[in-house]
Amino acid sequence: MALAIAKALGMAVKAVSKKENKEEYNKDVNNIFEKLSPLYDNLEIVPFEEKERFLAVGWDIVQELKDGKFDATLWDKMASSRLTPSFKGLRHYAQLEGQKNVLFVPQKLKSDGECGVTAAQQSLNPEVLGFMRGTANLVLGQHFNKVADYDMVMTLAKAFDLYVPGLSENPEVFGIRGVAHVEYLNMYRELAASVGIAGTHTWLLLAIFPWIPQIILFNKNGVENWKDIEAAYQRAGYKIYCIGYDENTNMSELSKEVEETYNKLF
């Protein structure tokens, strides 16, 4: 999100951390740079010695979002631009080529909690999306630990006949958690649509592939105003639909609403 808005505004992005120890700081900012620099070339690392100055004067747009102080007009800026990373040298997903692929994310196994809701609160019973069976080649976009979460993921994959990245090709990307997201760009490029809980994949698709239709499912208690995002992207001509839920939502009605919206995607 931050990179996409920075590009729309013609701004540089600085990788900075709040870590107090120099060694931990350098590890943190180098990781940020390594993961994000393939997506945006106007990204620089702030040296440890200049950390305090940048933390004091820099525009922390992500923190503004978390604090509920985000300027909603920036969504229109983001929707009017997009990141254009290079695909040169990236792995291909041969098994997805020539198919109607739909990203499928019914749950969230882990969350930093900084957006106001836990992973459990964001997750749905996968059967809410049960209507998707047989409608497309469903591609699991959920992050998981390839060891601790293996059995759960395999059960889900069997129940929905899912393509799981890394399971039958490109084994290096299995699990998604901890893998550089640039490794999945060619997978995303093969998608016809995406349906699921808001997460990293949501932001990557909005920022790089906004023309891929999305149903973004979100817990209403989170800090992001997804209806503002929906409106901005629809004004830009994209099929982005955001549907909220909370602990009081009737899940049968939610399933019907998502299914009706799903039929508008293609």
PDB file of N, CA, C and O in Angstrom, residues 7-65:
ATOM      1  N   LYS A   7       4.292   5.832  -5.177  1.00  0.00           N
ATOM      2  CA  LYS A   7       4.490   5.946  -6.623  1.00  0.00           C
ATOM      3  C   LYS A   7       3.471   6.903  -7.224  1.00  0.00           C
ATOM      4  O   LYS A   7       3.812   7.729  -8.080  1.00  0.00           O
ATOM      5  N   ALA A   8       2.231   6.814  -6.783  1.00  0.00           N
ATOM      6  CA  ALA A   8       1.183   7.700  -7.308  1.00  0.00           C
ATOM      7  C   ALA A   8       1.497   9.161  -7.025  1.00  0.00           C
ATOM      8  O   ALA A   8       1.156  10.048  -7.810  1.00  0.00           O
ATOM      9  N   LEU A   9       2.170   9.421  -5.902  1.00  0.00           N
ATOM     10  CA  LEU A   9       2.494  10.797  -5.507  1.00  0.00           C
ATOM     11  C   LEU A   9       3.901  11.206  -5.915  1.00  0.00           C
ATOM     12  O   LEU A   9       4.333  12.327  -5.625  1.00  0.00           O
ATOM     13  N   GLY A  10       4.641  10.307  -6.565  1.00  0.00           N
ATOM     14  CA  GLY A  10       6.004  10.621  -6.983  1.00  0.00           C
ATOM     15  C   GLY A  10       6.975  10.777  -5.833  1.00  0.00           C
ATOM     16  O   GLY A  10       7.890  11.608  -5.880  1.00  0.00           O
ATOM     17  N   MET A  11       6.809   9.955  -4.801  1.00  0.00           N
ATOM     18  CA  MET A  11       7.625  10.085  -3.598  1.00  0.00           C
ATOM     19  C   MET A  11       8.559   8.895  -3.427  1.00  0.00           C
ATOM     20  O   MET A  11       8.295   7.798  -3.909  1.00  0.00           O
ATOM     21  N   ALA A  12       9.654   9.133  -2.706  1.00  0.00           N
ATOM     22  CA  ALA A  12      10.568   8.056  -2.331  1.00  0.00           C
ATOM     23  C   ALA A  12      10.043   7.370  -1.076  1.00  0.00           C
ATOM     24  O   ALA A  12       9.278   7.952  -0.303  1.00  0.00           O
ATOM     25  N   VAL A  13      10.453   6.130  -0.893  1.00  0.00           N
ATOM     26  CA  VAL A  13      10.118   5.386   0.319  1.00  0.00           C
ATOM     27  C   VAL A  13      11.418   5.067   1.045  1.00  0.00           C
ATOM     28  O   VAL A  13      12.405   4.665   0.433  1.00  0.00           O
ATOM     29  N   LYS A  14      11.416   5.269   2.352  1.00  0.00           N
ATOM     30  CA  LYS A  14      12.585   4.998   3.171  1.00  0.00           C
ATOM     31  C   LYS A  14      12.312   3.806   4.081  1.00  0.00           C
ATOM     32  O   LYS A  14      11.304   3.779   4.785  1.00  0.00           O
ATOM     33  N   ALA A  15      13.212   2.844   4.047  1.00  0.00           N
ATOM     34  CA  ALA A  15      13.099   1.695   4.945  1.00  0.00           C
ATOM     35  C   ALA A  15      13.743   2.058   6.274  1.00  0.00           C
ATOM     36  O   ALA A  15      14.944   2.317   6.353  1.00  0.00           O
ATOM     37  N   VAL A  16      12.924   2.107   7.330  1.00  0.00           N
ATOM     38  CA  VAL A  16      13.403   2.481   8.658  1.00  0.00           C
ATOM     39  C   VAL A  16      12.753   1.569   9.678  1.00  0.00           C
ATOM     40  O   VAL A  16      11.663   1.035   9.453  1.00  0.00           O
ATOM     41  N   SER A  17      13.411   1.350  10.779  1.00  0.00           N
ATOM     42  CA  SER A  17      12.900   0.460  11.823  1.00  0.00           C
ATOM     43  C   SER A  17      12.951   1.169  13.172  1.00  0.00           C
ATOM     44  O   SER A  17      13.721   2.121  13.369  1.00  0.00           O
ATOM     45  N   LYS A  18      12.146   0.698  14.108  1.00  0.00           N
ATOM     46  CA  LYS A  18      12.151   1.249  15.470  1.00  0.00           C
ATOM     47  C   LYS A  18      13.045   0.440  16.405  1.00  0.00           C
ATOM     48  O   LYS A  18      13.098   0.706  17.597  1.00  0.00           O
ATOM     49  N   LYS A  19      13.764  -0.534  15.860  1.00  0.00           N
ATOM     50  CA  LYS A  19      14.672  -1.340  16.673  1.00  0.00           C
ATOM     51  C   LYS A  19      15.765  -0.450  17.274  1.00  0.00           C
ATOM     52  O   LYS A  19      16.331   0.406  16.594  1.00  0.00           O
ATOM     53  N   GLU A  20      16.054  -0.641  18.567  1.00  0.00           N
ATOM     54  CA  GLU A  20      17.030   0.208  19.263  1.00  0.00           C
ATOM     55  C   GLU A  20      18.460  -0.270  19.076  1.00  0.00           C
ATOM     56  O   GLU A  20      19.400   0.517  19.094  1.00  0.00           O
ATOM     57  N   ASN A  21      18.647  -1.579  18.921  1.00  0.00           N
ATOM     58  CA  ASN A  21      19.969  -2.153  18.747  1.00  0.00           C
ATOM     59  C   ASN A  21      20.390  -2.063  17.278  1.00  0.00           C
ATOM     60  O   ASN A  21      19.611  -2.394  16.395  1.00  0.00           O
ATOM     61  N   LYS A  22      21.610  -1.604  17.023  1.00  0.00           N
ATOM     62  CA  LYS A  22      22.053  -1.374  15.645  1.00  0.00           C
ATOM     63  C   LYS A  22      22.019  -2.655  14.820  1.00  0.00           C
ATOM     64  O   LYS A  22      21.587  -2.639  13.658  1.00  0.00           O
ATOM     65  N   GLU A  23      22.459  -3.759  15.399  1.00  0.00           N
ATOM     66  CA  GLU A  23      22.475  -5.019  14.667  1.00  0.00           C
ATOM     67  C   GLU A  23      21.056  -5.451  14.305  1.00  0.00           C
ATOM     68  O   GLU A  23      20.792  -5.871  13.172  1.00  0.00           O
ATOM     69  N   GLU A  24      20.119  -5.350  15.255  1.00  0.00           N
ATOM     70  CA  GLU A  24      18.722  -5.710  14.993  1.00  0.00           C
ATOM     71  C   GLU A  24      18.093  -4.749  13.991  1.00  0.00           C
ATOM     72  O   GLU A  24      17.293  -5.152  13.144  1.00  0.00           O
ATOM     73  N   TYR A  25      18.448  -3.468  14.108  1.00  0.00           N
ATOM     74  CA  TYR A  25      17.944  -2.452  13.177  1.00  0.00           C
ATOM     75  C   TYR A  25      18.354  -2.781  11.755  1.00  0.00           C
ATOM     76  O   TYR A  25      17.528  -2.799  10.829  1.00  0.00           O
ATOM     77  N   ASN A  26      19.656  -3.047  11.574  1.00  0.00           N
ATOM     78  CA  ASN A  26      20.153  -3.341  10.226  1.00  0.00           C
ATOM     79  C   ASN A  26      19.505  -4.593   9.650  1.00  0.00           C
ATOM     80  O   ASN A  26      19.173  -4.646   8.458  1.00  0.00           O
ATOM     81  N   LYS A  27      19.303  -5.603  10.480  1.00  0.00           N
ATOM     82  CA  LYS A  27      18.653  -6.832  10.023  1.00  0.00           C
ATOM     83  C   LYS A  27      17.230  -6.546   9.564  1.00  0.00           C
ATOM     84  O   LYS A  27      16.781  -7.043   8.529  1.00  0.00           O
ATOM     85  N   ASP A  28      16.539  -5.695  10.322  1.00  0.00           N
ATOM     86  CA  ASP A  28      15.150  -5.370  10.016  1.00  0.00           C
ATOM     87  C   ASP A  28      15.031  -4.572   8.713  1.00  0.00           C
ATOM     88  O   ASP A  28      14.250  -4.918   7.830  1.00  0.00           O
ATOM     89  N   VAL A  29      15.810  -3.502   8.582  1.00  0.00           N
ATOM     90  CA  VAL A  29      15.694  -2.665   7.382  1.00  0.00           C
ATOM     91  C   VAL A  29      16.204  -3.386   6.130  1.00  0.00           C
ATOM     92  O   VAL A  29      15.679  -3.181   5.034  1.00  0.00           O
ATOM     93  N   ASN A  30      17.210  -4.222   6.303  1.00  0.00           N
ATOM     94  CA  ASN A  30      17.697  -4.990   5.142  1.00  0.00           C
ATOM     95  C   ASN A  30      16.640  -5.980   4.671  1.00  0.00           C
ATOM     96  O   ASN A  30      16.496  -6.219   3.464  1.00  0.00           O
ATOM     97  N   ASN A  31      15.899  -6.552   5.605  1.00  0.00           N
ATOM     98  CA  ASN A  31      14.817  -7.470   5.245  1.00  0.00           C
ATOM     99  C   ASN A  31      13.708  -6.721   4.505  1.00  0.00           C
ATOM    100  O   ASN A  31      13.182  -7.209   3.500  1.00  0.00           O
ATOM    101  N   ILE A  32      13.359  -5.532   4.996  1.00  0.00           N
ATOM    102  CA  ILE A  32      12.351  -4.699   4.328  1.00  0.00           C
ATOM    103  C   ILE A  32      12.798  -4.389   2.900  1.00  0.00           C
ATOM    104  O   ILE A  32      12.031  -4.532   1.941  1.00  0.00           O
ATOM    105  N   PHE A  33      14.049  -3.970   2.786  1.00  0.00           N
ATOM    106  CA  PHE A  33      14.558  -3.604   1.459  1.00  0.00           C
ATOM    107  C   PHE A  33      14.577  -4.807   0.521  1.00  0.00           C
ATOM    108  O   PHE A  33      14.163  -4.714  -0.642  1.00  0.00           O
ATOM    109  N   GLU A  34      15.041  -5.942   1.027  1.00  0.00           N
ATOM    110  CA  GLU A  34      15.124  -7.149   0.198  1.00  0.00           C
ATOM    111  C   GLU A  34      13.747  -7.568  -0.315  1.00  0.00           C
ATOM    112  O   GLU A  34      13.594  -7.937  -1.479  1.00  0.00           O
ATOM    113  N   LYS A  35      12.726  -7.482   0.556  1.00  0.00           N
ATOM    114  CA  LYS A  35      11.392  -7.948   0.184  1.00  0.00           C
ATOM    115  C   LYS A  35      10.670  -6.952  -0.737  1.00  0.00           C
ATOM    116  O   LYS A  35       9.896  -7.344  -1.609  1.00  0.00           O
ATOM    117  N   LEU A  36      10.894  -5.644  -0.540  1.00  0.00           N
ATOM    118  CA  LEU A  36      10.102  -4.647  -1.245  1.00  0.00           C
ATOM    119  C   LEU A  36      10.792  -3.989  -2.441  1.00  0.00           C
ATOM    120  O   LEU A  36      10.114  -3.490  -3.339  1.00  0.00           O
ATOM    121  N   SER A  37      12.112  -3.991  -2.473  1.00  0.00           N
ATOM    122  CA  SER A  37      12.806  -3.298  -3.569  1.00  0.00           C
ATOM    123  C   SER A  37      12.471  -3.846  -4.951  1.00  0.00           C
ATOM    124  O   SER A  37      12.472  -3.076  -5.927  1.00  0.00           O
ATOM    125  N   PRO A  38      12.150  -5.150  -5.116  1.00  0.00           N
ATOM    126  CA  PRO A  38      11.761  -5.606  -6.457  1.00  0.00           C
ATOM    127  C   PRO A  38      10.445  -4.995  -6.942  1.00  0.00           C
ATOM    128  O   PRO A  38      10.159  -5.017  -8.138  1.00  0.00           O
ATOM    129  N   LEU A  39       9.664  -4.435  -6.014  1.00  0.00           N
ATOM    130  CA  LEU A  39       8.362  -3.885  -6.376  1.00  0.00           C
ATOM    131  C   LEU A  39       8.414  -2.390  -6.700  1.00  0.00           C
ATOM    132  O   LEU A  39       7.531  -1.872  -7.377  1.00  0.00           O
ATOM    133  N   TYR A  40       9.456  -1.697  -6.200  1.00  0.00           N
ATOM    134  CA  TYR A  40       9.511  -0.239  -6.363  1.00  0.00           C
ATOM    135  C   TYR A  40      10.970   0.195  -6.310  1.00  0.00           C
ATOM    136  O   TYR A  40      11.675  -0.080  -5.331  1.00  0.00           O
ATOM    137  N   ASP A  41      11.431   0.889  -7.349  1.00  0.00           N
ATOM    138  CA  ASP A  41      12.858   1.199  -7.409  1.00  0.00           C
ATOM    139  C   ASP A  41      13.249   2.460  -6.642  1.00  0.00           C
ATOM    140  O   ASP A  41      14.431   2.741  -6.481  1.00  0.00           O
ATOM    141  N   ASN A  42      12.270   3.225  -6.161  1.00  0.00           N
ATOM    142  CA  ASN A  42      12.588   4.440  -5.401  1.00  0.00           C
ATOM    143  C   ASN A  42      12.498   4.153  -3.903  1.00  0.00           C
ATOM    144  O   ASN A  42      11.750   4.783  -3.164  1.00  0.00           O
ATOM    145  N   LEU A  43      13.263   3.158  -3.471  1.00  0.00           N
ATOM    146  CA  LEU A  43      13.273   2.699  -2.082  1.00  0.00           C
ATOM    147  C   LEU A  43      14.701   2.720  -1.570  1.00  0.00           C
ATOM    148  O   LEU A  43      15.606   2.211  -2.231  1.00  0.00           O
ATOM    149  N   GLU A  44      14.895   3.336  -0.404  1.00  0.00           N
ATOM    150  CA  GLU A  44      16.237   3.465   0.162  1.00  0.00           C
ATOM    151  C   GLU A  44      16.225   3.070   1.637  1.00  0.00           C
ATOM    152  O   GLU A  44      15.209   3.202   2.320  1.00  0.00           O
ATOM    153  N   ILE A  45      17.371   2.623   2.121  1.00  0.00           N
ATOM    154  CA  ILE A  45      17.530   2.282   3.533  1.00  0.00           C
ATOM    155  C   ILE A  45      18.021   3.496   4.304  1.00  0.00           C
ATOM    156  O   ILE A  45      18.940   4.196   3.869  1.00  0.00           O
ATOM    157  N   VAL A  46      17.406   3.769   5.437  1.00  0.00           N
ATOM    158  CA  VAL A  46      17.852   4.842   6.325  1.00  0.00           C
ATOM    159  C   VAL A  46      18.936   4.275   7.251  1.00  0.00           C
ATOM    160  O   VAL A  46      18.685   3.288   7.957  1.00  0.00           O
ATOM    161  N   PRO A  47      20.147   4.858   7.255  1.00  0.00           N
ATOM    162  CA  PRO A  47      21.199   4.369   8.156  1.00  0.00           C
ATOM    163  C   PRO A  47      20.767   4.478   9.622  1.00  0.00           C
ATOM    164  O   PRO A  47      19.985   5.362   9.990  1.00  0.00           O
ATOM    165  N   PHE A  48      21.280   3.591  10.444  1.00  0.00           N
ATOM    166  CA  PHE A  48      20.929   3.572  11.869  1.00  0.00           C
ATOM    167  C   PHE A  48      21.150   4.940  12.514  1.00  0.00           C
ATOM    168  O   PHE A  48      20.338   5.389  13.340  1.00  0.00           O
ATOM    169  N   GLU A  49      22.228   5.613  12.130  1.00  0.00           N
ATOM    170  CA  GLU A  49      22.570   6.901  12.738  1.00  0.00           C
ATOM    171  C   GLU A  49      21.548   7.986  12.411  1.00  0.00           C
ATOM    172  O   GLU A  49      21.472   9.004  13.112  1.00  0.00           O
ATOM    173  N   GLU A  50      20.760   7.800  11.340  1.00  0.00           N
ATOM    174  CA  GLU A  50      19.759   8.801  10.952  1.00  0.00           C
ATOM    175  C   GLU A  50      18.337   8.382  11.301  1.00  0.00           C
ATOM    176  O   GLU A  50      17.369   9.056  10.951  1.00  0.00           O
ATOM    177  N   LYS A  51      18.233   7.269  12.018  1.00  0.00           N
ATOM    178  CA  LYS A  51      16.922   6.698  12.337  1.00  0.00           C
ATOM    179  C   LYS A  51      16.001   7.685  13.049  1.00  0.00           C
ATOM    180  O   LYS A  51      14.850   7.893  12.624  1.00  0.00           O
ATOM    181  N   GLU A  52      16.465   8.296  14.109  1.00  0.00           N
ATOM    182  CA  GLU A  52      15.607   9.159  14.925  1.00  0.00           C
ATOM    183  C   GLU A  52      15.063  10.346  14.128  1.00  0.00           C
ATOM    184  O   GLU A  52      13.908  10.731  14.269  1.00  0.00           O
ATOM    185  N   ARG A  53      15.901  10.912  13.272  1.00  0.00           N
ATOM    186  CA  ARG A  53      15.453  12.057  12.467  1.00  0.00           C
ATOM    187  C   ARG A  53      14.345  11.633  11.513  1.00  0.00           C
ATOM    188  O   ARG A  53      13.331  12.328  11.381  1.00  0.00           O
ATOM    189  N   PHE A  54      14.519  10.489  10.876  1.00  0.00           N
ATOM    190  CA  PHE A  54      13.489  10.043   9.931  1.00  0.00           C
ATOM    191  C   PHE A  54      12.210   9.621  10.640  1.00  0.00           C
ATOM    192  O   PHE A  54      11.111   9.857  10.145  1.00  0.00           O
ATOM    193  N   LEU A  55      12.329   9.012  11.812  1.00  0.00           N
ATOM    194  CA  LEU A  55      11.128   8.643  12.560  1.00  0.00           C
ATOM    195  C   LEU A  55      10.360   9.879  13.009  1.00  0.00           C
ATOM    196  O   LEU A  55       9.132   9.864  13.124  1.00  0.00           O
ATOM    197  N   ALA A  56      11.095  10.967  13.218  1.00  0.00           N
ATOM    198  CA  ALA A  56      10.457  12.213  13.682  1.00  0.00           C
ATOM    199  C   ALA A  56       9.795  12.979  12.547  1.00  0.00           C
ATOM    200  O   ALA A  56       8.718  13.564  12.729  1.00  0.00           O
ATOM    201  N   VAL A  57      10.398  12.987  11.369  1.00  0.00           N
ATOM    202  CA  VAL A  57       9.892  13.845  10.291  1.00  0.00           C
ATOM    203  C   VAL A  57       9.247  13.067   9.141  1.00  0.00           C
ATOM    204  O   VAL A  57       8.555  13.639   8.308  1.00  0.00           O
ATOM    205  N   GLY A  58       9.468  11.751   9.083  1.00  0.00           N
ATOM    206  CA  GLY A  58       8.935  10.970   7.969  1.00  0.00           C
ATOM    207  C   GLY A  58       7.422  10.793   8.044  1.00  0.00           C
ATOM    208  O   GLY A  58       6.811  10.906   9.114  1.00  0.00           O
ATOM    209  N   TRP A  59       6.828  10.527   6.903  1.00  0.00           N
ATOM    210  CA  TRP A  59       5.379  10.295   6.818  1.00  0.00           C
ATOM    211  C   TRP A  59       5.124   8.798   6.940  1.00  0.00           C
ATOM    212  O   TRP A  59       5.348   8.048   5.986  1.00  0.00           O
ATOM    213  N   ASP A  60       4.679   8.376   8.111  1.00  0.00           N
ATOM    214  CA  ASP A  60       4.388   6.962   8.349  1.00  0.00           C
ATOM    215  C   ASP A  60       2.930   6.706   7.994  1.00  0.00           C
ATOM    216  O   ASP A  60       2.038   6.716   8.840  1.00  0.00           O
ATOM    217  N   ILE A  61       2.693   6.443   6.729  1.00  0.00           N
ATOM    218  CA  ILE A  61       1.326   6.317   6.226  1.00  0.00           C
ATOM    219  C   ILE A  61       0.634   5.061   6.772  1.00  0.00           C
ATOM    220  O   ILE A  61      -0.585   5.055   7.005  1.00  0.00           O
ATOM    221  N   VAL A  62       1.410   4.013   7.013  1.00  0.00           N
ATOM    222  CA  VAL A  62       0.826   2.786   7.562  1.00  0.00           C
ATOM    223  C   VAL A  62       0.348   3.026   8.992  1.00  0.00           C
ATOM    224  O   VAL A  62      -0.723   2.560   9.392  1.00  0.00           O
ATOM    225  N   GLN A  63       1.132   3.774   9.765  1.00  0.00           N
ATOM    226  CA  GLN A  63       0.718   4.089  11.135  1.00  0.00           C
ATOM    227  C   GLN A  63      -0.533   4.956  11.143  1.00  0.00           C
ATOM    228  O   GLN A  63      -1.416   4.794  11.991  1.00  0.00           O
ATOM    229  N   GLU A  64      -0.639   5.874  10.181  1.00  0.00           N
ATOM    230  CA  GLU A  64      -1.852   6.695  10.076  1.00  0.00           C
ATOM    231  C   GLU A  64      -3.076   5.811   9.843  1.00  0.00           C
ATOM    232  O   GLU A  64      -4.149   6.051  10.404  1.00  0.00           O
ATOM    233  N   LEU A  65      -2.915   4.798   9.011  1.00  0.00           N
ATOM    234  CA  LEU A  65      -4.007   3.873   8.754  1.00  0.00           C
ATOM    235  C   LEU A  65      -4.402   3.149  10.034  1.00  0.00           C
ATOM    236  O   LEU A  65      -5.585   3.047  10.372  1.00  0.00           O
TER     237      LEU A  65
END
